XYZ file of C-alpha atoms in Angstrom:
578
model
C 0.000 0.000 0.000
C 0.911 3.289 -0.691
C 0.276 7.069 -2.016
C 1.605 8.700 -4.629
C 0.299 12.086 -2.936
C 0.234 12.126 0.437
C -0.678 15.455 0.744
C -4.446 14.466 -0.297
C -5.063 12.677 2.843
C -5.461 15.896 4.058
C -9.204 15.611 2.591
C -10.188 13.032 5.200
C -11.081 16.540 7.336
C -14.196 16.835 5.501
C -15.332 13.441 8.141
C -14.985 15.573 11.031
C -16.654 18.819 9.360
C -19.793 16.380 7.839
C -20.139 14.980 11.914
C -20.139 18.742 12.994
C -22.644 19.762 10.644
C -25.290 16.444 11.702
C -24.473 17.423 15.319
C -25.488 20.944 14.615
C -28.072 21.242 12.524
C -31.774 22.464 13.544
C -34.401 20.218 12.530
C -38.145 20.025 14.047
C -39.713 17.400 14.665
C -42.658 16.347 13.008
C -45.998 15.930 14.058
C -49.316 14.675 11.417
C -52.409 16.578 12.139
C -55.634 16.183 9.980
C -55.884 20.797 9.338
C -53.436 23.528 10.056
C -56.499 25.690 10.079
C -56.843 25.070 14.217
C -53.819 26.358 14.468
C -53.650 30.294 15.378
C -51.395 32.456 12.930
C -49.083 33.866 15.212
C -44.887 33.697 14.447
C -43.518 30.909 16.560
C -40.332 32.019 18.766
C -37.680 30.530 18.848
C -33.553 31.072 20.296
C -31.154 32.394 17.194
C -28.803 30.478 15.994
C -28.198 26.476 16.065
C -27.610 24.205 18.570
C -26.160 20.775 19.740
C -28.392 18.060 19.145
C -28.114 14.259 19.725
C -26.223 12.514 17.006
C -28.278 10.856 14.991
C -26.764 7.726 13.210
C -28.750 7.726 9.859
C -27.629 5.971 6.357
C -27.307 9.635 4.993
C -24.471 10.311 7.561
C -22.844 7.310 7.196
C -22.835 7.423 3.379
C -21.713 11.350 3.329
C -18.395 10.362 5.447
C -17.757 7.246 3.210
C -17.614 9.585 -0.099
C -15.580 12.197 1.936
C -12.941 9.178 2.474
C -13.284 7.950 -1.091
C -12.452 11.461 -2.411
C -9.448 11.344 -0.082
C -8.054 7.938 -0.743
C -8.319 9.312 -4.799
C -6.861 12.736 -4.352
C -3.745 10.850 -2.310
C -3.499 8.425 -5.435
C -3.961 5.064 -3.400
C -2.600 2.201 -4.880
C -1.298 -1.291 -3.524
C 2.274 -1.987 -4.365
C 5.278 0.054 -5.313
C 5.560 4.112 -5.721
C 4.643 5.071 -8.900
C 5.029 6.841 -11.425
C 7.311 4.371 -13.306
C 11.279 6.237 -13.211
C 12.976 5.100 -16.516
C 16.883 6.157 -16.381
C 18.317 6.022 -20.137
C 22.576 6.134 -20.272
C 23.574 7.272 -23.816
C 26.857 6.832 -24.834
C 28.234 10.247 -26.071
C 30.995 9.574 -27.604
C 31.266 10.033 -31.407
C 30.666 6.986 -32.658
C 27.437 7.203 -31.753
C 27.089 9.837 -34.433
C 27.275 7.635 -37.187
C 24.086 7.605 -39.424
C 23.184 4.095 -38.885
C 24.018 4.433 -35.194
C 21.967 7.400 -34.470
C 19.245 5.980 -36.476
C 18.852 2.436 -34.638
C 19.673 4.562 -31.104
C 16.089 6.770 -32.015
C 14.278 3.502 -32.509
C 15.010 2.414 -29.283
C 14.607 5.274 -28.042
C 10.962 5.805 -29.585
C 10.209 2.360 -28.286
C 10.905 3.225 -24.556
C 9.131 6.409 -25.084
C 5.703 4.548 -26.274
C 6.178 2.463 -23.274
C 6.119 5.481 -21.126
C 2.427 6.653 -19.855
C 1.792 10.389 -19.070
C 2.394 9.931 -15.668
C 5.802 8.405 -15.749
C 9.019 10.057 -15.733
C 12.552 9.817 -17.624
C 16.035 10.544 -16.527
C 18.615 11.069 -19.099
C 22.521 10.882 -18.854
C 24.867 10.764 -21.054
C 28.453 10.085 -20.595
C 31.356 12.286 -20.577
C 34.070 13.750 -18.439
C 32.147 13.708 -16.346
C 28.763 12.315 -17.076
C 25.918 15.099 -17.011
C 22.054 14.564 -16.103
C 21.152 16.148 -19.270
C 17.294 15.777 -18.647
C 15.635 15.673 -15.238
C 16.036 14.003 -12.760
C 12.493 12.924 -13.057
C 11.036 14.859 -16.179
C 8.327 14.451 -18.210
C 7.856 11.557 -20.364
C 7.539 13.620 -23.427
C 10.926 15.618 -22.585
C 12.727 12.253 -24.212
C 12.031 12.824 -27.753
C 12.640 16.863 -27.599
C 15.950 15.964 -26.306
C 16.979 13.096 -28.948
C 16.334 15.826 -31.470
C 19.108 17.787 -30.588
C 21.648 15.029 -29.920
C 24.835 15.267 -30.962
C 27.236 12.788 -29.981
C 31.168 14.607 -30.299
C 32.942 13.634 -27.132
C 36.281 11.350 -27.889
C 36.747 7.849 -26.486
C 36.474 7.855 -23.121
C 35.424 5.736 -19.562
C 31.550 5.076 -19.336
C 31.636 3.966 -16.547
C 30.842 7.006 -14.157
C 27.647 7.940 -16.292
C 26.797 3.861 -15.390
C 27.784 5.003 -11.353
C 24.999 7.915 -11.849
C 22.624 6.211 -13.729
C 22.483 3.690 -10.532
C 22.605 6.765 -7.876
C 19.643 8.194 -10.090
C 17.849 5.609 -10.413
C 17.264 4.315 -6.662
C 15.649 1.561 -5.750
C 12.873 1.879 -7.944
C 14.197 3.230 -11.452
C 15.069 1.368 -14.341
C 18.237 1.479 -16.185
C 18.607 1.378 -20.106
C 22.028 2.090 -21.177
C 22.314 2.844 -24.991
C 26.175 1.939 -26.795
C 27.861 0.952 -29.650
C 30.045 -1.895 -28.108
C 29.745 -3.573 -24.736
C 31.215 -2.089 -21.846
C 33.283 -3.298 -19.074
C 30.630 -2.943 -16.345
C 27.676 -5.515 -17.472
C 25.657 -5.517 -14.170
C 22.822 -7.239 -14.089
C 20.674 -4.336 -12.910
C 21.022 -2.309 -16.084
C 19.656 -3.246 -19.375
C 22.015 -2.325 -22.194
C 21.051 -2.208 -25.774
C 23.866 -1.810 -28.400
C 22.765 0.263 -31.518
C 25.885 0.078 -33.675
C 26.282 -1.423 -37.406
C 29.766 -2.442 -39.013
C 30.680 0.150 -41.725
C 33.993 1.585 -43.152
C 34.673 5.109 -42.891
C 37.550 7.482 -43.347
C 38.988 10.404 -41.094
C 41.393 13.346 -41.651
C 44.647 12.048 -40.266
C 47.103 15.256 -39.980
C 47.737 17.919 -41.982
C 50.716 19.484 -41.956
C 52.060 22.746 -43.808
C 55.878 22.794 -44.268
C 57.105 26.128 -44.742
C 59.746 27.053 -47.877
C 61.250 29.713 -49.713
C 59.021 30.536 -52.337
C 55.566 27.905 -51.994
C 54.450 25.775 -48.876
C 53.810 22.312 -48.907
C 50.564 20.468 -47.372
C 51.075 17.066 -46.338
C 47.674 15.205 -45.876
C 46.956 11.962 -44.396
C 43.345 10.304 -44.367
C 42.971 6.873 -42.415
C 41.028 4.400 -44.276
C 38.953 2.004 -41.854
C 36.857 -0.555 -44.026
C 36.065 -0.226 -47.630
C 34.161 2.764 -49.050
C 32.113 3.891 -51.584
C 34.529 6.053 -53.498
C 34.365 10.020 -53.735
C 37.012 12.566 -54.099
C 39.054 14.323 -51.168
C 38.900 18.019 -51.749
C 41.696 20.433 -50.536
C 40.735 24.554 -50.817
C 42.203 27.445 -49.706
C 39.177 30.044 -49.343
C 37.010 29.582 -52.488
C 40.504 28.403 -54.438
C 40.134 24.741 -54.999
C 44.001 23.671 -54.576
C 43.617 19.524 -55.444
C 41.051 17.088 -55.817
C 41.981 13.715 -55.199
C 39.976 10.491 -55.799
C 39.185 7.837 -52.859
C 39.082 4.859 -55.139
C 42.899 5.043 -54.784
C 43.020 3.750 -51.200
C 43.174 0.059 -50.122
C 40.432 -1.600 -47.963
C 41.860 -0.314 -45.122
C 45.504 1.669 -44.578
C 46.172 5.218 -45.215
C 46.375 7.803 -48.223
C 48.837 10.301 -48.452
C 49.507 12.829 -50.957
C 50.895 16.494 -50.415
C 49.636 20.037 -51.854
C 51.701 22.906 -53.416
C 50.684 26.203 -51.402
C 51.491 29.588 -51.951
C 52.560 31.666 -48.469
C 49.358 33.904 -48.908
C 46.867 31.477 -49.021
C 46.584 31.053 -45.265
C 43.418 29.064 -44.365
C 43.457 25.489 -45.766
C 39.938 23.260 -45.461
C 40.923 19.519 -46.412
C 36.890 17.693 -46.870
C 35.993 13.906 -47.226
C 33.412 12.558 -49.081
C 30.345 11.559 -47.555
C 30.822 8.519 -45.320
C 29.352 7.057 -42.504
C 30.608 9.393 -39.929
C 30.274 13.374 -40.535
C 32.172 14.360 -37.775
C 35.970 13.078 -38.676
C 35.331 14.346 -42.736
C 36.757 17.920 -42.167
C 39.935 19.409 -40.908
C 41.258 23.065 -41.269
C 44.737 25.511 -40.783
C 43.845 28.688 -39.962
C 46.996 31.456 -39.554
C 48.691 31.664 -36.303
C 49.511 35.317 -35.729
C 52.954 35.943 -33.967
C 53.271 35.949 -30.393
C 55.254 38.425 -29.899
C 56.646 38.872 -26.574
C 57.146 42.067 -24.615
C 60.515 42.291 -22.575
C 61.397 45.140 -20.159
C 64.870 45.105 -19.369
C 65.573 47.119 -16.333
C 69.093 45.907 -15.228
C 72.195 48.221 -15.004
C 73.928 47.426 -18.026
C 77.403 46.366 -16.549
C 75.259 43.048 -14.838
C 73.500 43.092 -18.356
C 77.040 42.814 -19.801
C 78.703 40.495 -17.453
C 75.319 37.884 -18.333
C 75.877 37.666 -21.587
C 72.019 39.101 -22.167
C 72.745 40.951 -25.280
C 74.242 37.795 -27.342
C 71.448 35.438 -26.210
C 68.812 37.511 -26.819
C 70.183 38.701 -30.220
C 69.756 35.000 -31.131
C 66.465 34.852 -30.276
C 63.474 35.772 -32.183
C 59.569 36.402 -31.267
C 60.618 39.203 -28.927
C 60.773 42.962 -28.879
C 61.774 45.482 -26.445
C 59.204 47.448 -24.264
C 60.180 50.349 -22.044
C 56.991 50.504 -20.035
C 57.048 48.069 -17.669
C 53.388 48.387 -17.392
C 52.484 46.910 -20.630
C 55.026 43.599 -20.597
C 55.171 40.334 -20.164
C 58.676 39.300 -19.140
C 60.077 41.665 -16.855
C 64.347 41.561 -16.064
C 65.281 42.905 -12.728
C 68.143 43.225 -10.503
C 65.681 43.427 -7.250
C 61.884 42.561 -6.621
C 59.180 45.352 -7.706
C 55.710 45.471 -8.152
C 53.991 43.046 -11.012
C 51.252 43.833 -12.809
C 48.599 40.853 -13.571
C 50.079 37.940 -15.286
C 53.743 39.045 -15.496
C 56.743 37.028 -15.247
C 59.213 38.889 -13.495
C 63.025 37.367 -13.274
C 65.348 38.529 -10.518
C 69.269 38.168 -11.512
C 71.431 39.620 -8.797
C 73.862 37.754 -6.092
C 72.200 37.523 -2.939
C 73.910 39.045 0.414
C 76.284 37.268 2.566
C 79.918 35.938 1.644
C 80.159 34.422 -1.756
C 79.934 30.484 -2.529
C 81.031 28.357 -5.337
C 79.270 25.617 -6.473
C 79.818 22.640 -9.109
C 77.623 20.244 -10.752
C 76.313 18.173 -10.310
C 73.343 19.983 -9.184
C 69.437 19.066 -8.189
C 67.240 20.288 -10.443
C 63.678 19.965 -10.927
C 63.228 18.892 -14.003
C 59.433 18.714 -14.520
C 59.204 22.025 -13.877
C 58.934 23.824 -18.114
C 61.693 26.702 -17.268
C 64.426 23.668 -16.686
C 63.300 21.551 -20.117
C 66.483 20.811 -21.960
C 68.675 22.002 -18.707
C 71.467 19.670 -17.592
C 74.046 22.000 -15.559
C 77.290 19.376 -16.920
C 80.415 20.941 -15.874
C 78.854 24.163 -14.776
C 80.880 25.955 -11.976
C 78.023 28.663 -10.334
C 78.995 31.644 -8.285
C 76.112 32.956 -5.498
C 75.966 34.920 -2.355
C 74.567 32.826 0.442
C 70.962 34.660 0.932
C 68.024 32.357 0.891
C 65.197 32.766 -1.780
C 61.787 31.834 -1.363
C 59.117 29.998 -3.665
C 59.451 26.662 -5.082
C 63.363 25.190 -5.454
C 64.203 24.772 -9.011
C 68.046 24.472 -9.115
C 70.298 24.070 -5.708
C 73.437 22.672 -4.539
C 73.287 20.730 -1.181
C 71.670 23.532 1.097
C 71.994 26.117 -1.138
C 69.252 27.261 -3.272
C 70.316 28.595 -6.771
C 67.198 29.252 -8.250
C 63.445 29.111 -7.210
C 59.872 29.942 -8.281
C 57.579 32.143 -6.445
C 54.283 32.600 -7.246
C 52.673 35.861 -6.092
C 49.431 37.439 -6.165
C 50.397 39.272 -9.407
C 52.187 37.045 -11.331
C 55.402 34.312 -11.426
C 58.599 35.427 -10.031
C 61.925 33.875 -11.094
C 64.362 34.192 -8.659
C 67.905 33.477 -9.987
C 71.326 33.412 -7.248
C 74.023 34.327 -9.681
C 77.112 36.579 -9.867
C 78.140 37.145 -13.763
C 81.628 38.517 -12.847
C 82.759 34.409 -11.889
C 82.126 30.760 -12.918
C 81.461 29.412 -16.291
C 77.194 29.500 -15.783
C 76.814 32.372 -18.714
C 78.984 31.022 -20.893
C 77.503 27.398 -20.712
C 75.091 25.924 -23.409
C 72.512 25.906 -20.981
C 72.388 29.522 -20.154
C 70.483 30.329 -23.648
C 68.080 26.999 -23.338
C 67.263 28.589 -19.840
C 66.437 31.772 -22.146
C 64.646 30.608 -24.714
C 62.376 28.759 -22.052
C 61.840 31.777 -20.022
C 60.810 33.310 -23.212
C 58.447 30.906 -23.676
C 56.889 30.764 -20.273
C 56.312 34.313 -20.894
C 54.467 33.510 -24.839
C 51.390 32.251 -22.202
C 50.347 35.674 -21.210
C 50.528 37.466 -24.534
C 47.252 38.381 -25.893
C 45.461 35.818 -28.146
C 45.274 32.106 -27.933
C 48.056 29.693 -26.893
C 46.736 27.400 -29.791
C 44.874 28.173 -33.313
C 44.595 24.030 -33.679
C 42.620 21.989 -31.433
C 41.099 18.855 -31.054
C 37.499 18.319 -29.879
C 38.111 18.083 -26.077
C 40.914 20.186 -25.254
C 40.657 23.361 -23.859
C 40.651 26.484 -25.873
C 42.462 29.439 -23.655
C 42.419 33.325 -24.843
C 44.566 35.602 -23.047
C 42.534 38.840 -23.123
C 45.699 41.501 -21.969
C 42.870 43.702 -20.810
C 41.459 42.266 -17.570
C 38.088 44.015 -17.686
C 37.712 43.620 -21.401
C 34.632 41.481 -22.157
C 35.244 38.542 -25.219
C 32.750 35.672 -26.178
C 33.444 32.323 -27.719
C 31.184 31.743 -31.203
C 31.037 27.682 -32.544
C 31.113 26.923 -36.280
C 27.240 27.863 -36.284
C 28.109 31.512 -34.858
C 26.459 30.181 -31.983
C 27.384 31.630 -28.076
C 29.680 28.904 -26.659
C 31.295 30.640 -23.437
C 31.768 34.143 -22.325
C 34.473 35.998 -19.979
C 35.165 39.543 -18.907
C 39.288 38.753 -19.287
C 40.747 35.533 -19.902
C 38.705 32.655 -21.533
C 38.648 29.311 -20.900
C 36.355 26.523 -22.776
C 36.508 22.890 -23.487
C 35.376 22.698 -27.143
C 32.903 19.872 -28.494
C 32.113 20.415 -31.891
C 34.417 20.318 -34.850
C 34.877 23.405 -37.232
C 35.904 26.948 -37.242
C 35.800 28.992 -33.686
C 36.045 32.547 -33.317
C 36.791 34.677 -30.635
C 35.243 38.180 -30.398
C 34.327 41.112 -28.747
C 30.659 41.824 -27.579
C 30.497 44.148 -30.579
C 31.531 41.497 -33.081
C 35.104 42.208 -33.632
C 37.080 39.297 -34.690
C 39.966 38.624 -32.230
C 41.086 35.318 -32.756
C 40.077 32.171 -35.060
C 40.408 28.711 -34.196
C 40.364 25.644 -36.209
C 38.795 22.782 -34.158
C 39.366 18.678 -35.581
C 38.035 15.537 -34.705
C 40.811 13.487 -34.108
C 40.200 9.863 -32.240
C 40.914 6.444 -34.502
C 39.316 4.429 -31.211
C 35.657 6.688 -32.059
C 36.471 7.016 -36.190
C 36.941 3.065 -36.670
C 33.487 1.980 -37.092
C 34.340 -2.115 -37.910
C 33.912 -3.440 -34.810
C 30.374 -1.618 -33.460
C 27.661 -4.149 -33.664
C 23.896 -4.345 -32.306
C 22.628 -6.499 -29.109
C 20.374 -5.803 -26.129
C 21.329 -7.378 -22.904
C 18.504 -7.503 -20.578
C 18.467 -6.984 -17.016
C 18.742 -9.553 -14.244
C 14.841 -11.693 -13.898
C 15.144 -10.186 -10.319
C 15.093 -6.522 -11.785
C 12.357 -7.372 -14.105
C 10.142 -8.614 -11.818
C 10.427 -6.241 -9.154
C 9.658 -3.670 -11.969
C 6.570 -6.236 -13.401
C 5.240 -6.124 -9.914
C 4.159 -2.575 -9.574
C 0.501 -1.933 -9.793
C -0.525 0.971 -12.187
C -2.364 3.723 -10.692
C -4.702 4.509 -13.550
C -7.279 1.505 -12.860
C -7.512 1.941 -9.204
C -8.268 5.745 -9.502
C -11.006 4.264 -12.179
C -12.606 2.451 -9.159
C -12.169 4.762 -6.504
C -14.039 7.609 -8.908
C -16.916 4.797 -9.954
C -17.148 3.713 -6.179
C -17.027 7.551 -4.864
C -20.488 8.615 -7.972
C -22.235 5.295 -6.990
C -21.435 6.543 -2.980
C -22.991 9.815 -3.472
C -25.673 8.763 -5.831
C -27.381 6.361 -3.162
C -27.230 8.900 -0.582
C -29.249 11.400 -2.966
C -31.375 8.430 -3.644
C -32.138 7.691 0.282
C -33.055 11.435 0.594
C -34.940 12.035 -1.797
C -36.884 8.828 -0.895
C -37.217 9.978 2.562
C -38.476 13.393 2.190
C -41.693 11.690 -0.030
């Protein structure tokens, strides 16, 4: 037994109020006389208002409180057996293999199936995997939210682990809810509680490999791979810059399964480069584009006295390096050279160079050196003799000899601060091979907080990242439909899902940075080994869920029982008073 609104018990107060009103109300008795002509005219008196009488146990009384509990036990929805509405959860599989057209198409059959099993009362959770697994409908919707959301499904996300949306689907679920997991190939978790229903079909289909552009003197060349999984239909791969059509080549001259490669002659100013496949099974792996990467150039203020400038060798290295300028305002750049700690402004990288107090020390390798930190990469310190003072510096230790700390990382509320123990004047440091490498990588530490994007080619899942330069500057992220994926006063930050062209801009529309987005996954783009099955769940599962009672038939009764109720008690009055 139970009720499916308690809150309509709360009707069984008409009982009391039905008792109150047969307790209460004034009724004379009755006396038969053969003329009311011997009776005199005048008003009868009589005290205002009611007043208690004896309780009179009548069929009309007893019939009245029945219907009052009838229209209770319906209003609660009373019902033997389990809670209801019925809870279907559905898992879907959202990774992009579950794009393909045959895929998608079985996956809305099943899907229409469990929705015509659904009655308007029930309700439907939906998840679908990811990292991490979303509830993208309910918990607990409508029945009829299932096909609105199927509509505008779109499968993108890369291989990955299903089995935390399986982990929700159960949490979701309860002890009630049914799980229906909808996939492509069988998973490692095949519980008995969950139902799982593969909707995949064995077809070939080929992806955009890599594409590379090789730089020369006077014309580029593309180099273009395409993966072959299965045999295909034919077509012709099409490679265009803008609305120039650079090189058509046909599809029939790949093998079953392998790779073609061919390369493309391209002139320096044709700059964005679409490569399409033919129509295949899968849409999402057919496309692939290079879009320009503007220069990151990066702002150095060099505010060291130019004897220590001198005796570290600064001019020569950074005469070898390129994607740099000078910037006299310290205000406005991204790598800032120092003899002492200043003030930092917002994402600077500030490097200290000086010999700390105290007597001087000599050091020689070898030396301990952190090396997953990026500012050592490609820093050995063989046969280095260092010169320091014997101060201590704070932050993270990057280099140091026994005690001694030789170099170190702080992070402050501004920005990163390199802190570097050296005295130029003695040792062999600025005149090893590793004093440029250590350089060229503070250079590039520095690259991060210019303004633009740290990459113009992604893959579908990784993390697009603007660097705004103005902190109160607000910039929005537009997908390949000019649709509003993310949006940021200052730096941006969003993981993108759909393949094709992504532009960063300006709430007025201004055009800061384009993006070329890939789908790139053989594991998802290998469509041979997908097939169809439907596991069912355990015969314990089923029958607990066989086992509920509906609702509908014994809110039918309750409303015949409750007219039939109230229609014999108008009856037995109506008899009565004749």
């Amino acid at each position: 037994m139970s009720f499916t609104a308690p809150w309509g018990l709360l009707a069984l107060l008409a009982v009391p109020a039905i008792i109150a009103l047969h307790l209460f109300r004034n009724r004379l008795p009755e006396k038969r006389v053969a003329a009311v002509f011997l009776f005199p005219g005048t008003a009868v008196a009589s005290d205002g208002g009611r007043t208690r009488t004896k309780l009179r146990r009548s069929r009309s009384l007893w019939l009245e409180c029945l219907a009052a509990m009838l229209a209770a036990l319906w209003l609660s929805g009373f019902t033997f057996g389990d809670l209801l509405p019925r809870h279907l959860v559905i898992v879907l599989d959202n990774s992009a293999s579950m794009a393909a057209t045959s895929t998608r198409e079985q996956a809305g059959v099943v899907l229409q199936q469990l929705h015509d099993d659904l009655s308007a009362s029930d309700e439907v959770s939906i998840i679908a995997s990811g990292t991490p697994a979303q509830v993208v409908v309910g918990p607990r919707a409508r029945a009829s939210d299932l096909q609105a959301w199927h509509d505008n499904w779109q499968p993108s996300m890369p291989s990955h682990s299903l089995q935390a949306a399986l982990d929700l689907a159960r949490e979701v679920a309860g002890h009630s809810g049914e799980v229906v997991f909808l996939t492509d190939a069988e998973p490692a978790d095949r519980g008995g509680d969950i139902r799982i229903v593969g909707c995949g079909r064995a077809v070939g289909n080929a992806a955009v490999s890599s594409v590379q552009r090789l730089r020369g003197v006077e014309t580029d060349r593309l180099l273009v791979t395409i993966a072959v999984y299965g045999t295909l239909a034919g077509g012709d791969v099409v490679v265009t810059a803008g609305e120039h059509e650079l090189a058509r080549i046909p599809m029939a001259r790949t093998r079953p399964a392998g790779d073609l490669e061919f390369s493309v002659e391209v002139s320096p100013d044709q700059q964005r480069i679409h490569v399409q496949l033919p129509e295949d099974a899968l849409s999402l792996d057919n496309d692939a584009w290079l879009v320009p990467a503007p220069d990151a150039i990066v702002s150095v203020c060099d505010e060291l006295p130019a004897a220590m400038r001198s005796q570290l060798e600064l001019p020569r290295i950074f005469d070898a390096m390129q994607m740099w300028r000078e910037e006299p305002d310290a205000r406005r750049a991204q790598l800032l050279l120092r003899a002492s700690p200043g003030s930092m402004g917002a994402g600077q990288l500030s490097m200290v160079l000086a010999r700390t107090a105290g007597a001087k020390q000599a050091h020689r390798s070898p030396f301990v050196l952190d090396r997953s930190h990026p500012l050592l990469s490609g820093v050995e310190l063989q046969g280095v003799a260092w010169q320091s003072g014997s101060g201590e510096l704070p932050g993270q230790v990057l280099v140091a000899s026994g005690p001694k700390v030789l170099m170190s990382a702080e992070q402050t509320g501004a920005g990163l601060r390199i802190w570097c123990d050296v005295d130029g004047k003695a040792g062999n440091l600025v005149r090893a091979p590793d004093w440029p490498i250590l350089f060229a990588n503070v250079l590039e530490l520095a690259r991060r907080q210019v303004p633009g994007c740290l990459a113009q080619q992604l893959a579908v899942g990784d993390e697009l990242i603007y660097r705004c330069g103005e902190v109160k500057r607000a910039v929005e992220l537009r997908g390949p439909g000019q649709e509003t994926l993310a949006t940021s006063v200052g730096d941006l930050a969003a993981i993108v899902t759909r393949p094709g062209l992504h532009q960063v801009r300006t709430r007025a529309g201004q055009v800061l940075a384009e993006v070329a987005v890939r789908f790139l996954d053989p594991l998802e783009s290998d469509l041979r080994s997908v097939r169809q099955f439907d596991v069912p769940a355990e015969e314990a599962v089923r029958s607990s869920v066989a086992a509920r009672i509906d609702a509908g038939p014994m809110r039918r009764a309750l409303t015949v029982l409750l007219l039939f109720v109230i229609g014999i008690n108008w009856w037995w009055l109506q008899r009565r008073a004749g």
